[in-house]
């Protein structure tokens, strides 16, 4: 696949308000996931593994950590001349400055970036999905159908369907109907928010959409329905692997748990298609003499003196003697004091937890996760009930 | 401080023939995710050295593969950075260098062309995290010609292979490789600091006078003429001078003070990134007092051991007091203790293998048992 055929535009500006405290200070794609990764690693790695070497990352909300994290793009092999990863924040032009007012508007404001590379097709991605896909196969499909837009789709359950854009397609894969977040879904085929456009078709749609004052400037709500109305060639590309939208605390927790077990629902270790991340250069993990680790995912820099069960621990986490971490996700550099018990908790980066703290409850569940926000300090003996959110 | 780093990647290889059969000493794996050279390069980089020449001799493919362009050490630079110095010889020079002085004479033009004021030289069989800026400052305060880094080491009578220093208020008055008493000695750590122009003058003298050995002909014989000073390094230091010591020092990583010194906060040890997934412990697995790198899958029982990246320990396997290098596969029901497996070793179902502390059982690279 020649790189001029396709470049990627990654929408990473969303606030992710349903992740509550986790995204108070950082953008959703920068949230820690799977012990040593950040959510955006998966999409960036997919791009590189698919041979797409030009990626524009559109940032807006709390971009600082994301900017620093992506840096030159070296960890993803995206530090390249004439291609590579580029951060695209909103900017000021002669006629004024505008924030990105929707997914389509964000791409509209960066049409000059796309033009610079003059690709035949543009891949539009979200920075908040956990999955592994070969976009080059989707591109081949898009080209073989001579589609104006190809939407990647996945089967979901009917209960989940109202959260997604739901579509129907004919036997050839051509989309016949599309409805964004329908109350009564007519099918179980959901859009994954991944689109490949013919570049000129994309530009035409964006310019027309921008002129329409009534439009919400959104791909799902405005552009796709318009293209269907105009009888454009809209195709659905069926995807059947693991895919998870980690837009809520529960789904983020579930996706972390999907990494556990003998044959995990999502296996991150594949030699041909690795997930790349910025390595923190920490020493291996140390598991102490009286520690217990069971059904868990643990990475470099951790020190385990207590019990860790059914949990995911990020870099530099310390679990002191007598502490119990069960059914929980602990993010970078959190310290769990002696005697502290955590059940169904999500603990964000740099949280300092004192001794004999109680977070969550053994009888809690995935719908009632106790959430402790970034840099928070919990004093000895404090209690965070299940389902509660505490943050600075 | 502007200093040029010079790393000897291949001296003392004969001390650990097992581990250096297919690689240079510099690329011997250590500490779960590192190679010996990582400690030397990281110390230099963290001390502000941004030009490092690595002297190589043979079997250095694995070393080149590991250090690459130097980008993982922040040494991929337009000016300076990491420079591999393969052996140099004309058509008629059949033999490659056989000692430190010859190796340095072989890179004379590299040293001449450099512009740094100081030279920091280090071997690769010393594992430590040292700040060379402190050594250079010590060197200047004492107006020394040569500064040697040493550490205190307990020696037994007639222990061989240690350069023992007698020190009088910082200055080395005697340098000898013999030891006649039990007890704590000041032992040279194979790290040296001097001014670059001084090294050049030493090398000229060496070549004019036919010196053969840096330690015997210069350090040992010229303690009166030269101002040789000794800087004491107090942190964790390991010398990989035998397989038994390799085993001993690797398992020392299980002690927190050693880890805290070697992996000190603020001066990280850099290494080639392999992008392994985090380590996955399966239900029923057990791990105790172990140092475990990323990319492992642990279903069995692991205790008092060091596991490198990508090791798989199957259900029912029991690993004790062992070192398992990269991508070792331990199948169901295998029981091992005091074993060192090199890279890509596979131990099949149900076998029992054991070495002992002074004589660990070593299994070479790519062996399938």
XYZ file of C-alpha atoms in Angstrom:
761
model
C 0.000 0.000 0.000
C 1.611 3.234 -1.100
C 1.387 5.946 1.520
C 0.032 8.571 -0.871
C -3.066 6.412 -1.218
C -4.193 7.193 2.284
C -3.393 9.337 5.296
C -5.079 9.154 8.698
C -6.770 11.902 10.707
C -7.184 10.944 14.335
C -9.825 12.780 16.362
C -8.304 13.147 19.814
C -9.963 16.313 21.020
C -12.940 14.884 22.871
C -13.408 15.668 26.520
C -14.685 12.224 27.449
C -16.968 13.584 30.132
C -18.373 10.119 30.926
C -14.959 9.154 32.255
C -15.467 11.767 34.997
C -12.341 12.346 37.090
C -10.122 10.434 34.655
C -10.436 13.176 32.060
C -10.629 16.234 34.322
C -7.049 17.099 33.453
C -6.165 15.035 30.386
C -7.736 14.200 27.055
C -9.474 10.832 26.763
C -6.938 9.332 24.320
C -4.190 9.976 26.888
C -5.899 7.924 29.621
C -3.820 4.955 30.792
C -4.996 1.567 29.571
C -3.745 -2.021 29.781
C -1.009 -1.377 32.351
C 1.620 0.208 30.102
C -0.339 1.887 27.334
C -2.407 4.970 26.728
C -5.641 4.610 24.766
C -4.227 6.379 21.698
C -1.416 3.778 21.393
C -3.841 1.279 19.893
C -4.981 3.502 17.028
C -1.469 4.781 16.324
C -0.069 1.235 16.346
C -2.851 0.106 13.995
C -1.880 2.894 11.583
C 1.793 1.921 11.576
C 1.062 -1.806 11.361
C -1.240 -1.071 8.384
C 1.453 0.893 6.546
C -0.123 4.303 7.122
C 2.750 6.599 7.971
C 1.082 10.006 7.944
C -1.207 10.680 10.884
C -2.703 14.023 11.868
C -3.800 14.061 15.516
C -6.528 16.641 16.137
C -6.344 17.878 19.692
C -8.362 20.431 21.566
C -9.317 19.464 25.114
C -6.420 19.402 27.666
C -3.773 18.621 25.036
C -0.679 19.118 27.188
C -0.029 15.539 28.305
C -1.042 14.176 24.911
C 1.364 16.532 23.097
C 4.201 15.612 25.383
C 3.375 11.933 25.106
C 3.311 11.826 21.293
C 6.408 14.020 20.998
C 8.278 13.278 17.780
C 6.332 10.026 17.310
C 9.488 7.960 17.737
C 7.929 5.137 19.846
C 5.493 4.372 16.980
C 8.144 4.754 14.261
C 6.287 7.876 13.179
C 9.248 10.243 13.363
C 9.659 10.579 9.629
C 10.537 13.199 7.113
C 7.744 13.942 4.606
C 5.250 11.967 6.709
C 4.968 10.958 10.369
C 2.665 12.079 13.168
C 1.587 15.719 13.442
C -0.361 17.383 16.235
C -3.139 19.588 14.876
C -4.620 21.900 17.520
C -7.135 24.615 16.548
C -5.287 27.685 15.288
C -5.770 31.347 14.615
C -6.093 32.457 10.993
C -6.434 35.846 9.310
C -10.202 35.878 9.701
C -10.204 34.856 13.345
C -9.807 31.756 15.469
C -12.256 28.936 15.987
C -12.370 25.993 18.320
C -13.255 22.712 16.687
C -17.059 22.736 16.879
C -17.638 19.111 15.823
C -15.861 16.121 14.302
C -16.512 17.318 10.737
C -15.551 20.900 11.542
C -12.252 19.716 13.007
C -11.351 17.972 9.745
C -12.700 20.954 7.751
C -10.279 23.261 9.536
C -7.392 20.991 8.573
C -8.146 20.493 4.897
C -4.935 22.320 4.036
C -2.968 19.745 6.038
C -4.599 16.939 4.035
C -4.023 18.776 0.739
C -0.327 19.039 1.482
C -0.027 15.245 1.239
C -2.515 14.999 -1.621
C -3.767 11.508 -0.688
C -6.394 9.684 -2.736
C -8.226 8.686 0.447
C -8.487 9.889 4.015
C -8.972 7.593 6.994
C -10.871 9.228 9.865
C -10.277 7.655 13.287
C -11.310 8.104 16.898
C -8.675 8.071 19.582
C -10.771 6.214 22.131
C -11.167 2.660 20.882
C -9.317 -0.489 21.870
C -8.908 -2.861 18.926
C -6.466 -4.273 16.417
C -7.272 -3.878 12.734
C -5.470 -3.811 9.415
C -6.714 -0.586 7.803
C -5.036 -1.565 4.523
C -7.621 -4.354 4.079
C -10.409 -1.862 4.708
C -8.804 0.455 2.155
C -8.617 -2.358 -0.414
C -12.333 -2.972 0.186
C -13.082 0.747 -0.159
C -11.212 0.913 -3.466
C -12.736 -2.315 -4.815
C -16.244 -0.962 -4.141
C -15.328 2.414 -5.609
C -16.983 3.822 -2.487
C -17.252 7.505 -1.651
C -17.166 6.556 1.996
C -16.595 3.215 3.707
C -17.734 2.827 7.308
C -16.228 0.094 9.448
C -19.026 -1.802 11.222
C -19.379 -4.401 13.951
C -22.260 -6.507 15.315
C -23.471 -5.353 18.711
C -26.254 -6.576 20.979
C -29.621 -4.872 20.629
C -29.347 -3.509 24.200
C -26.066 -1.776 23.323
C -27.275 -0.548 19.942
C -28.821 2.754 21.095
C -25.292 3.978 22.054
C -24.057 3.708 18.460
C -24.718 4.817 14.922
C -26.831 1.928 13.577
C -26.998 1.086 9.889
C -28.480 -1.378 7.414
C -26.715 -2.584 4.280
C -27.681 -4.619 1.210
C -26.020 -7.886 0.142
C -23.214 -6.012 -1.622
C -22.406 -4.036 1.514
C -23.964 -0.799 0.313
C -25.537 1.113 3.176
C -29.261 1.693 2.808
C -30.101 3.323 6.112
C -28.219 5.024 8.943
C -29.437 6.339 12.246
C -27.250 7.970 14.921
C -27.988 6.648 18.435
C -31.535 5.385 17.637
C -33.972 4.782 20.499
C -35.455 1.807 18.621
C -32.587 0.320 16.564
C -33.607 -1.409 13.330
C -30.462 -3.570 13.142
C -27.527 -4.713 15.220
C -24.869 -3.393 12.838
C -23.031 -0.503 14.465
C -20.646 2.074 13.068
C -17.229 1.942 14.748
C -16.600 5.611 13.987
C -13.902 4.668 11.470
C -14.357 6.093 7.983
C -12.400 6.050 4.747
C -13.368 8.857 2.347
C -12.324 9.605 -1.177
C -10.483 12.840 -0.541
C -12.390 15.017 -3.014
C -15.690 13.613 -1.792
C -14.693 14.407 1.773
C -13.753 17.974 0.890
C -16.977 18.511 -1.036
C -19.057 17.257 1.880
C -17.117 19.271 4.455
C -17.436 22.513 2.507
C -21.171 22.027 1.933
C -21.728 21.049 5.544
C -19.833 24.098 6.762
C -22.154 26.379 4.780
C -25.208 24.824 6.426
C -25.763 26.875 9.573
C -28.239 24.294 10.918
C -25.706 21.461 10.765
C -24.070 20.116 13.920
C -20.805 19.674 11.962
C -20.678 16.006 12.924
C -19.869 12.964 10.755
C -22.478 10.680 12.319
C -25.272 13.196 12.696
C -24.791 15.270 9.530
C -22.321 14.094 6.892
C -23.306 10.419 6.602
C -27.110 11.080 6.503
C -26.502 13.746 3.830
C -24.417 11.395 1.716
C -27.128 8.707 1.921
C -29.758 11.265 0.934
C -27.625 12.258 -2.022
C -27.335 8.559 -3.017
C -23.549 8.570 -2.720
C -21.720 5.248 -2.651
C -21.752 4.577 1.092
C -20.368 1.124 2.004
C -20.072 -0.873 5.207
C -16.867 -2.812 5.946
C -17.601 -5.671 8.351
C -15.098 -6.105 11.191
C -15.292 -9.129 13.468
C -12.376 -8.893 15.925
C -12.232 -7.414 19.401
C -13.383 -3.806 19.527
C -14.255 -1.748 22.550
C -15.326 1.845 22.928
C -13.848 2.869 26.286
C -15.974 5.958 26.735
C -17.340 5.127 30.200
C -15.711 4.080 33.464
C -17.482 0.718 33.256
C -16.373 0.035 29.676
C -12.820 1.134 30.492
C -12.801 -1.261 33.438
C -14.284 -4.069 31.321
C -11.741 -3.558 28.545
C -8.925 -3.810 31.091
C -10.408 -7.058 32.432
C -10.586 -8.378 28.853
C -6.766 -8.512 28.900
C -6.677 -11.181 31.631
C -6.792 -14.965 31.576
C -5.211 -17.892 29.731
C -6.548 -16.770 26.371
C -7.641 -13.172 26.899
C -10.511 -11.645 24.923
C -7.932 -9.162 23.640
C -4.357 -10.476 23.393
C -1.880 -7.604 23.198
C 1.177 -9.787 22.595
C 1.412 -10.464 18.874
C 4.842 -10.467 17.284
C 3.682 -9.300 13.872
C 1.352 -6.573 15.099
C 2.749 -5.141 18.292
C 1.137 -2.378 20.261
C 3.726 0.373 20.587
C 3.987 2.766 23.488
C 6.403 5.266 24.970
C 8.601 3.153 27.246
C 9.300 4.670 30.658
C 12.631 2.793 31.020
C 11.707 1.300 34.380
C 13.291 -1.836 35.858
C 11.330 -5.117 35.863
C 8.574 -5.647 38.426
C 9.414 -7.092 41.832
C 7.070 -9.536 43.527
C 8.000 -9.993 47.190
C 8.240 -13.161 49.240
C 4.823 -12.911 50.868
C 2.998 -11.353 47.933
C 0.124 -12.946 46.037
C -0.523 -12.274 42.374
C -3.407 -14.017 40.733
C -5.066 -13.506 37.354
C -3.528 -10.084 36.883
C -1.586 -7.963 34.431
C 1.444 -6.201 35.898
C 4.196 -4.191 34.266
C 7.653 -2.645 34.815
C 8.491 -0.651 37.894
C 5.793 -2.233 40.086
C 6.595 -3.538 43.546
C 4.116 -5.985 45.027
C 4.226 -6.827 48.730
C 0.489 -7.392 49.240
C -2.260 -9.212 47.315
C -3.233 -8.488 43.718
C -6.189 -10.412 42.305
C -8.062 -9.933 38.990
C -6.434 -6.553 38.468
C -4.375 -4.480 36.053
C -1.402 -2.523 37.454
C 0.439 0.185 35.513
C 4.057 1.263 35.685
C 5.564 2.084 39.042
C 2.614 1.013 41.194
C 3.520 -0.027 44.738
C 1.239 -2.343 46.719
C 2.425 -2.440 50.331
C 2.238 -5.327 52.848
C -1.213 -6.513 53.734
C -2.905 -4.415 51.056
C -5.457 -6.153 48.837
C -6.228 -5.034 45.287
C -9.115 -6.962 43.792
C -11.067 -6.489 40.533
C -9.397 -3.112 40.046
C -7.427 -0.990 37.616
C -4.468 0.932 39.092
C -2.768 3.542 36.935
C 0.816 4.783 36.833
C 2.794 5.457 40.018
C -0.120 4.985 42.414
C 0.943 3.902 45.891
C -1.359 1.591 47.882
C -0.640 1.775 51.626
C -0.339 -1.200 53.974
C -3.619 -2.798 54.963
C -5.624 -0.899 52.361
C -8.346 -2.856 50.563
C -9.563 -1.931 47.088
C -12.486 -3.682 45.392
C -13.925 -2.660 42.029
C -11.829 0.483 41.961
C -10.192 2.567 39.258
C -7.254 4.492 40.704
C -5.751 7.149 38.457
C -2.092 8.189 38.051
C 0.019 9.338 41.008
C -2.676 8.692 43.609
C -1.233 8.255 47.099
C -3.328 5.972 49.291
C -2.505 5.747 53.006
C -2.777 2.780 55.343
C -5.982 0.852 56.032
C -8.033 2.752 53.489
C -11.197 1.075 52.185
C -12.119 1.720 48.567
C -15.193 0.098 47.031
C -16.795 -3.067 48.278
C -16.323 -6.776 47.631
C -20.023 -7.095 46.783
C -19.874 -4.185 44.359
C -19.894 -4.688 40.590
C -18.729 -3.191 37.295
C -21.583 -0.684 37.305
C -20.434 0.698 40.652
C -16.755 1.413 40.296
C -15.104 3.583 42.932
C -13.012 6.168 41.099
C -10.080 8.104 42.574
C -8.796 10.940 40.366
C -5.242 11.850 39.429
C -2.801 13.055 42.123
C -5.389 12.546 44.895
C -4.137 11.816 48.413
C -6.206 9.541 50.659
C -5.358 9.733 54.351
C -4.922 6.673 56.581
C -8.210 4.982 57.401
C -10.341 6.927 54.910
C -13.228 5.303 53.041
C -14.330 5.667 49.420
C -17.676 3.861 48.958
C -18.398 1.834 45.827
C -19.596 3.944 42.930
C -18.142 7.143 44.417
C -15.883 9.559 42.542
C -13.244 11.551 44.409
C -10.879 14.017 42.745
C -8.804 17.092 43.424
C 31.915 19.094 32.018
C 32.656 18.072 28.415
C 33.792 14.481 28.372
C 34.314 11.821 25.744
C 33.167 8.327 26.716
C 35.200 5.312 25.658
C 33.717 1.881 26.288
C 35.689 -1.357 26.015
C 33.019 -3.822 24.967
C 35.117 -6.929 24.806
C 37.888 -7.084 27.405
C 37.675 -9.924 29.948
C 35.348 -11.977 27.745
C 37.232 -15.131 28.644
C 35.957 -14.844 32.221
C 32.466 -15.942 31.183
C 32.985 -18.138 28.095
C 29.473 -19.599 28.383
C 27.703 -16.257 28.095
C 30.090 -14.805 25.494
C 30.118 -17.769 23.107
C 27.864 -15.938 20.659
C 28.027 -12.350 21.838
C 30.416 -9.743 23.148
C 30.627 -9.181 26.876
C 28.831 -5.869 26.382
C 25.708 -7.622 25.134
C 25.456 -10.211 27.903
C 21.878 -9.994 29.255
C 21.542 -8.754 32.834
C 18.811 -7.739 35.262
C 15.698 -8.902 33.425
C 15.608 -6.484 30.513
C 19.106 -5.110 30.086
C 22.485 -5.892 28.517
C 25.699 -5.113 30.379
C 26.468 -2.134 28.136
C 23.187 -0.441 29.131
C 24.571 0.345 32.592
C 27.759 1.881 31.204
C 25.997 3.931 28.512
C 23.220 5.086 30.849
C 25.709 6.206 33.508
C 27.590 8.188 30.890
C 24.472 9.749 29.375
C 23.028 10.605 32.789
C 26.346 12.283 33.627
C 26.033 14.599 30.640
C 28.364 12.733 28.278
C 26.968 12.967 24.758
C 29.706 11.384 22.700
C 30.605 7.747 23.326
C 32.891 5.504 21.290
C 32.437 1.751 21.748
C 35.552 -0.302 21.021
C 34.613 -3.673 19.548
C 36.636 -6.676 18.493
C 34.586 -9.674 17.445
C 31.080 -11.126 17.644
C 29.657 -7.653 17.870
C 26.530 -8.146 15.723
C 24.352 -8.630 18.786
C 25.874 -5.502 20.321
C 25.158 -3.423 17.205
C 21.649 -4.801 17.035
C 21.131 -3.837 20.657
C 22.520 -0.292 20.690
C 21.405 0.551 17.149
C 21.768 4.232 16.370
C 21.877 4.977 20.087
C 18.416 6.530 20.096
C 17.259 4.618 23.180
C 20.127 6.222 25.101
C 19.491 9.680 23.639
C 22.750 9.178 21.747
C 21.420 9.472 18.189
C 23.039 12.871 17.633
C 24.103 14.998 14.713
C 27.194 15.962 16.712
C 28.813 13.229 18.744
C 26.392 10.552 19.880
C 27.164 6.869 19.726
C 30.053 5.702 17.576
C 30.907 2.024 17.079
C 34.660 1.585 16.647
C 35.316 -1.740 14.915
C 38.893 -3.086 15.015
C 41.215 -1.198 12.728
C 44.008 -2.814 10.763
C 45.780 -2.628 7.440
C 46.234 -5.487 5.010
C 49.284 -6.879 6.771
C 48.129 -6.653 10.372
C 46.929 -10.165 10.980
C 46.231 -9.985 14.698
C 43.610 -7.757 16.278
C 44.459 -5.855 19.433
C 45.110 -8.002 22.465
C 45.102 -5.472 25.277
C 43.753 -2.119 26.362
C 46.711 -0.067 25.130
C 46.610 -1.583 21.649
C 42.864 -1.012 21.545
C 43.348 2.645 22.427
C 46.174 3.049 19.916
C 43.784 1.658 17.306
C 41.380 4.545 17.916
C 44.063 7.214 18.245
C 42.671 9.332 15.432
C 39.179 9.177 16.984
C 40.593 10.479 20.272
C 42.661 13.145 18.469
C 39.723 14.377 16.417
C 37.506 14.739 19.471
C 37.426 18.076 21.228
C 36.170 17.163 24.716
C 38.387 18.160 27.605
C 38.044 14.878 29.519
C 37.928 11.193 28.730
C 35.868 8.726 30.760
C 36.822 5.108 30.053
C 34.861 2.095 31.250
C 34.741 -1.648 30.763
C 31.475 -3.519 30.392
C 31.747 -6.175 33.056
C 31.085 -3.649 35.820
C 27.410 -3.192 36.633
C 26.690 0.050 38.465
C 24.901 3.384 38.160
C 27.579 6.030 38.659
C 27.689 9.794 38.172
C 30.901 10.571 36.292
C 30.466 14.277 36.848
C 31.380 13.647 40.495
C 34.452 11.696 39.394
C 35.594 14.495 37.074
C 35.103 17.063 39.845
C 37.158 14.874 42.187
C 39.805 14.593 39.458
C 40.031 18.383 39.180
C 40.011 19.074 42.909
C 43.043 16.812 43.255
C 44.772 18.094 40.131
C 45.167 14.422 39.241
C 46.718 13.022 36.084
C 44.606 9.900 36.266
C 41.610 9.096 38.476
C 40.635 5.491 39.060
C 37.191 4.531 40.345
C 37.339 1.861 43.037
C 35.041 0.141 45.477
C 35.625 -1.711 48.689
C 35.514 -5.472 48.262
C 36.040 -8.349 50.657
C 38.924 -10.458 49.384
C 40.345 -13.741 50.520
C 44.070 -14.363 50.669
C 45.466 -15.115 47.181
C 42.226 -14.112 45.404
C 43.228 -13.381 41.835
C 42.012 -10.984 39.209
C 41.630 -7.920 41.428
C 43.671 -4.751 41.089
C 44.235 -3.711 44.690
C 44.978 -0.065 45.465
C 46.856 1.345 48.403
C 45.554 4.865 48.928
C 47.073 7.698 50.901
C 44.718 10.690 51.303
C 43.157 10.053 47.944
C 46.362 9.326 46.061
C 47.229 5.838 44.844
C 50.620 4.832 46.235
C 50.551 1.207 45.191
C 48.707 -0.677 42.437
C 49.015 -4.447 42.475
C 47.132 -7.504 41.269
C 48.149 -9.662 44.191
C 46.507 -9.884 47.580
C 48.091 -11.528 50.574
C 45.523 -11.119 53.323
C 41.851 -11.731 54.015
C 39.788 -8.572 54.402
C 38.292 -5.486 52.803
C 40.420 -4.099 49.982
C 40.194 -1.119 47.656
C 39.646 -2.741 44.289
C 39.913 -0.874 40.962
C 36.546 -0.834 39.178
C 37.866 -0.538 35.610
C 36.591 3.011 35.223
C 39.123 5.767 34.577
C 39.047 9.524 34.104
C 41.756 11.760 32.660
C 42.159 14.759 30.408
C 42.031 13.881 26.729
C 45.389 15.509 25.986
C 46.916 13.572 28.880
C 45.627 10.297 27.451
C 47.154 11.236 24.095
C 50.524 11.903 25.748
C 50.291 8.566 27.591
C 49.561 6.745 24.349
C 52.516 8.415 22.613
C 54.792 7.386 25.474
C 53.358 3.883 25.420
C 54.035 3.511 21.758
C 57.569 5.008 22.048
C 58.512 2.862 25.036
C 56.822 -0.311 23.913
C 54.433 -0.547 26.858
C 52.164 -3.562 26.631
C 49.809 -3.157 29.557
C 47.877 -0.144 30.796
C 47.672 -1.467 34.336
C 51.120 -3.042 34.639
C 53.269 -0.580 32.693
C 51.451 2.637 33.556
C 49.298 2.310 36.655
C 51.466 -0.127 38.629
C 54.890 1.256 37.664
C 54.282 4.977 37.650
C 52.485 5.699 40.929
C 55.331 7.972 41.986
C 55.782 9.871 38.736
C 52.076 10.365 37.967
C 49.408 11.817 40.211
C 47.062 8.834 40.229
C 44.034 9.378 42.444
C 41.270 7.031 43.495
C 37.564 7.895 43.709
C 35.481 5.658 45.913
C 32.170 4.480 44.469
C 29.780 3.562 47.278
C 26.718 2.363 45.363
C 25.853 -1.115 44.163
C 28.668 -2.563 42.080
C 28.868 -5.986 40.499
C 31.734 -7.436 38.559
C 30.702 -10.129 36.082
C 33.919 -12.127 36.212
C 32.621 -15.698 36.328
C 29.419 -17.601 35.697
C 29.022 -18.166 39.456
C 29.313 -14.409 40.041
C 26.929 -13.679 37.191
C 24.435 -15.911 38.966
C 25.132 -14.371 42.363
C 24.876 -10.769 41.157
C 21.734 -11.396 39.117
C 19.975 -12.787 42.173
C 21.192 -9.756 44.167
C 18.542 -7.837 42.199
C 16.032 -9.427 44.595
C 17.318 -7.177 47.397
C 15.732 -3.742 47.499
C 18.850 -1.713 48.446
C 20.681 -3.127 45.413
C 17.792 -2.319 43.101
C 17.362 1.145 44.566
C 21.035 1.910 43.940
C 21.253 0.416 40.447
C 17.907 1.814 39.285
C 18.144 5.080 41.190
C 15.297 7.520 40.613
C 16.433 10.340 38.365
C 19.127 8.332 36.588
C 17.273 5.639 34.653
C 18.953 2.719 32.919
C 18.113 2.909 29.218
C 17.814 -0.106 26.966
C 16.483 -1.168 23.605
C 12.688 -1.144 23.692
C 11.092 -4.416 22.687
C 7.427 -3.404 23.021
C 6.436 -6.474 25.018
C 2.967 -6.534 26.534
C 2.805 -6.429 30.346
C 3.319 -9.688 32.224
C 0.209 -11.795 32.677
C -0.305 -13.929 35.755
C -2.906 -16.636 35.251
C -5.273 -17.801 38.010
C -3.375 -20.346 40.103
C 0.042 -18.856 39.360
C 2.334 -17.968 42.208
C 5.346 -15.679 42.380
C 7.533 -14.864 45.364
C 10.714 -12.844 45.756
C 11.199 -12.559 42.019
C 12.239 -9.887 39.538
C 10.166 -10.228 36.404
C 10.324 -8.331 33.121
C 7.416 -7.561 30.776
C 6.086 -9.982 28.200
C 6.011 -13.034 30.496
C 3.071 -15.375 30.959
C 3.161 -17.111 34.331
C 0.896 -20.028 35.089
C 3.204 -22.002 37.387
C 5.245 -21.273 40.478
C 8.222 -18.889 40.492
C 10.378 -18.056 43.506
C 13.766 -16.377 44.147
C 14.268 -15.967 40.421
C 14.910 -13.403 37.707
C 12.834 -13.662 34.524
C 13.753 -11.790 31.348
C 11.245 -10.600 28.756
C 8.889 -13.040 27.072
C 9.385 -16.034 29.391
C 6.536 -18.539 29.598
C 6.124 -20.704 32.702
C 3.407 -23.308 32.156
C 0.996 -24.725 34.711
C 2.547 -27.024 37.275
C 6.098 -25.868 36.560
C 8.236 -24.901 39.554
C 11.079 -22.392 39.107
C 13.422 -21.792 42.040
C 16.635 -19.772 42.405
C 16.953 -19.522 38.625
C 17.642 -17.038 35.850
C 15.521 -17.412 32.724
C 16.654 -15.282 29.802
C 14.536 -13.831 27.001
C 11.839 -16.080 25.505
C 12.623 -19.146 27.619
C 9.730 -21.617 27.560
C 9.186 -23.835 30.604
C 6.594 -26.509 29.891
C 4.144 -28.230 32.216
C 5.459 -29.936 35.294
C 9.098 -28.931 34.786
C 11.029 -28.412 38.020
C 14.257 -26.416 38.001
C 16.474 -24.846 40.590
C 19.761 -22.921 40.309
C 19.511 -23.037 36.531
C 20.477 -20.335 34.015
C 18.715 -20.653 30.679
C 20.115 -18.517 27.862
C 17.825 -16.979 25.198
C 15.154 -19.113 23.503
C 15.702 -22.227 25.616
C 12.799 -24.673 25.713
C 12.486 -27.181 28.551
C 9.885 -29.812 27.756
C 7.325 -31.528 29.936
C 8.149 -32.922 33.299
C 11.944 -32.563 33.389
C 13.803 -31.831 36.575
C 17.084 -29.905 36.434
C 19.203 -28.521 39.219
C 22.498 -26.771 39.732
C 23.839 -25.367 42.962
C 24.816 -21.942 44.205
C 28.522 -22.108 43.379
C 27.910 -23.975 40.150
C 24.651 -22.986 38.494
C 23.501 -25.250 35.689
C 23.828 -23.287 32.441
C 21.778 -24.144 29.338
C 23.069 -22.503 26.121
C 21.075 -20.330 23.715
C 18.421 -22.039 21.557
C 18.695 -25.397 23.367
C 15.593 -27.571 23.357
C 15.557 -30.106 26.185
